[in-house]
GROMACS .gro file of C-alpha atoms in nm:
model
  120
    1VAL     CA    1   2.907   2.814   0.388
    2GLN     CA    2   3.157   2.603   0.198
    3LEU     CA    3   3.341   2.717  -0.111
    4GLN     CA    4   3.583   2.508  -0.312
    5ALA     CA    5   3.786   2.660  -0.594
    6SER     CA    6   3.977   2.466  -0.855
    7GLY     CA    7   4.131   2.490  -1.199
    8GLY     CA    8   4.433   2.712  -1.157
    9GLY     CA    9   4.761   2.643  -1.330
   10LEU     CA   10   5.049   2.770  -1.540
   11VAL     CA   11   4.982   2.910  -1.886
   12GLN     CA   12   5.161   3.129  -2.135
   13ALA     CA   13   5.063   3.484  -2.215
   14GLY     CA   14   4.774   3.497  -2.458
   15GLU     CA   15   4.633   3.162  -2.354
   16SER     CA   16   4.309   3.088  -2.172
   17LEU     CA   17   4.217   2.923  -1.845
   18ARG     CA   18   3.893   2.854  -1.664
   19ILE     CA   19   3.865   2.831  -1.289
   20SER     CA   20   3.560   2.718  -1.097
   21CYS     CA   21   3.416   2.744  -0.750
   22THR     CA   22   3.154   2.513  -0.607
   23ALA     CA   23   2.938   2.635  -0.322
   24ASN     CA   24   2.686   2.468  -0.093
   25GLY     CA   25   2.430   2.740  -0.160
   26ARG     CA   26   2.336   3.015  -0.401
   27TRP     CA   27   2.450   3.368  -0.317
   28VAL     CA   28   2.604   3.673  -0.468
   29MET     CA   29   2.955   3.554  -0.550
   30GLY     CA   30   3.282   3.712  -0.648
   31TRP     CA   31   3.625   3.621  -0.773
   32PHE     CA   32   3.911   3.802  -0.607
   33ARG     CA   33   4.281   3.788  -0.676
   34GLN     CA   34   4.590   3.881  -0.485
   35ALA     CA   35   4.937   3.910  -0.632
   36PRO     CA   36   5.252   3.918  -0.415
   37GLY     CA   37   5.293   4.258  -0.255
   38LYS     CA   38   4.957   4.382  -0.378
   39GLU     CA   39   4.618   4.426  -0.221
   40ARG     CA   40   4.340   4.181  -0.289
   41GLU     CA   41   4.114   4.306  -0.567
   42LEU     CA   42   3.771   4.209  -0.686
   43VAL     CA   43   3.801   4.076  -1.040
   44ALA     CA   44   3.439   3.988  -1.113
   45ALA     CA   45   3.109   3.944  -0.934
   46ILE     CA   46   2.783   3.776  -1.021
   47SER     CA   47   2.432   3.788  -0.881
   48SER     CA   48   2.269   3.485  -0.722
   49GLY     CA   49   2.062   3.421  -1.034
   50GLY     CA   50   2.349   3.487  -1.272
   51GLY     CA   51   2.179   3.766  -1.461
   52ASP     CA   52   2.392   4.051  -1.333
   53THR     CA   53   2.770   4.070  -1.351
   54SER     CA   54   3.043   4.322  -1.279
   55TYR     CA   55   3.410   4.335  -1.376
   56ALA     CA   56   3.724   4.520  -1.282
   57ASP     CA   57   3.843   4.749  -1.559
   58SER     CA   58   4.166   4.551  -1.586
   59VAL     CA   59   3.982   4.236  -1.702
   60LYS     CA   60   3.684   4.372  -1.896
   61GLY     CA   61   3.659   4.212  -2.236
   62ARG     CA   62   3.895   3.929  -2.138
   63PHE     CA   63   3.732   3.758  -1.839
   64THR     CA   64   3.379   3.623  -1.812
   65ILE     CA   65   3.209   3.519  -1.491
   66SER     CA   66   2.916   3.279  -1.511
   67ARG     CA   67   2.729   3.037  -1.294
   68ASP     CA   68   2.556   2.704  -1.315
   69THR     CA   69   2.264   2.745  -1.077
   70THR     CA   70   2.182   2.375  -1.088
   71HIS     CA   71   2.517   2.279  -0.943
   72ASN     CA   72   2.587   2.598  -0.745
   73THR     CA   73   2.910   2.650  -0.933
   74ILE     CA   74   3.057   2.971  -1.064
   75TYR     CA   75   3.321   2.996  -1.331
   76LEU     CA   76   3.576   3.251  -1.437
   77GLN     CA   77   3.677   3.213  -1.798
   78MET     CA   78   4.003   3.400  -1.851
   79ASN     CA   79   4.112   3.473  -2.205
   80SER     CA   80   4.410   3.662  -2.345
   81LEU     CA   81   4.592   3.617  -2.017
   82LYS     CA   82   4.876   3.851  -1.932
   83PRO     CA   83   5.168   3.809  -1.691
   84GLU     CA   84   5.007   4.074  -1.470
   85ASP     CA   85   4.711   3.841  -1.420
   86THR     CA   86   4.936   3.615  -1.215
   87ALA     CA   87   4.788   3.587  -0.867
   88VAL     CA   88   4.609   3.364  -0.623
   89TYR     CA   89   4.243   3.364  -0.720
   90SER     CA   90   3.978   3.311  -0.453
   91CYS     CA   91   3.603   3.287  -0.467
   92ALA     CA   92   3.390   3.452  -0.202
   93ALA     CA   93   3.025   3.472  -0.107
   94ALA     CA   94   2.821   3.771   0.003
   95THR     CA   95   2.544   3.579   0.175
   96ARG     CA   96   2.365   3.883   0.316
   97ARG     CA   97   2.333   4.057  -0.016
   98ALA     CA   98   2.023   4.028  -0.233
   99THR     CA   99   2.189   4.211  -0.522
  100ILE     CA  100   2.536   4.215  -0.671
  101THR     CA  101   2.800   4.415  -0.489
  102THR     CA  102   3.157   4.525  -0.553
  103ALA     CA  103   3.218   4.611  -0.188
  104ARG     CA  104   3.492   4.382  -0.065
  105THR     CA  105   3.362   4.398   0.292
  106ALA     CA  106   3.031   4.245   0.182
  107TYR     CA  107   3.200   3.912   0.110
  108GLN     CA  108   3.215   3.724   0.438
  109TYR     CA  109   3.301   3.371   0.327
  110TRP     CA  110   3.606   3.271   0.132
  111GLY     CA  111   3.724   2.958  -0.039
  112ARG     CA  112   4.084   2.845  -0.052
  113GLY     CA  113   4.262   3.018  -0.336
  114THR     CA  114   4.395   2.866  -0.655
  115GLN     CA  115   4.719   2.984  -0.814
  116VAL     CA  116   4.713   3.123  -1.166
  117THR     CA  117   5.053   3.188  -1.320
  118VAL     CA  118   5.097   3.347  -1.660
  119SER     CA  119   5.442   3.331  -1.812
  120SER     CA  120   5.562   3.581  -2.070
   0.00000   0.00000   0.00000
């Protein structure tokens, strides 16, 4: 399993950013983030077909997870970014799951993270 994330950067509060993750297969996928001194949290998850999604309460209405099944790529569109969204964002795959899951332990494979920094 290979996962490659890209698209992070520095933006101002209120702006938007899209990050992507390309995989070498199609599985239940999730975006996680970890800020300094904080635990890693699941931000959004998507089913293998893309029809089912789940979001953390902190990003509902602002972030959208989607996938391009043709290219095995998932995206996280982040709108109305806040300074508290600053973190390293990582994509992960739950290859043994047939349906979407929010259980962090279900995600066995991780891509290298991409830094998202939101300035105030």
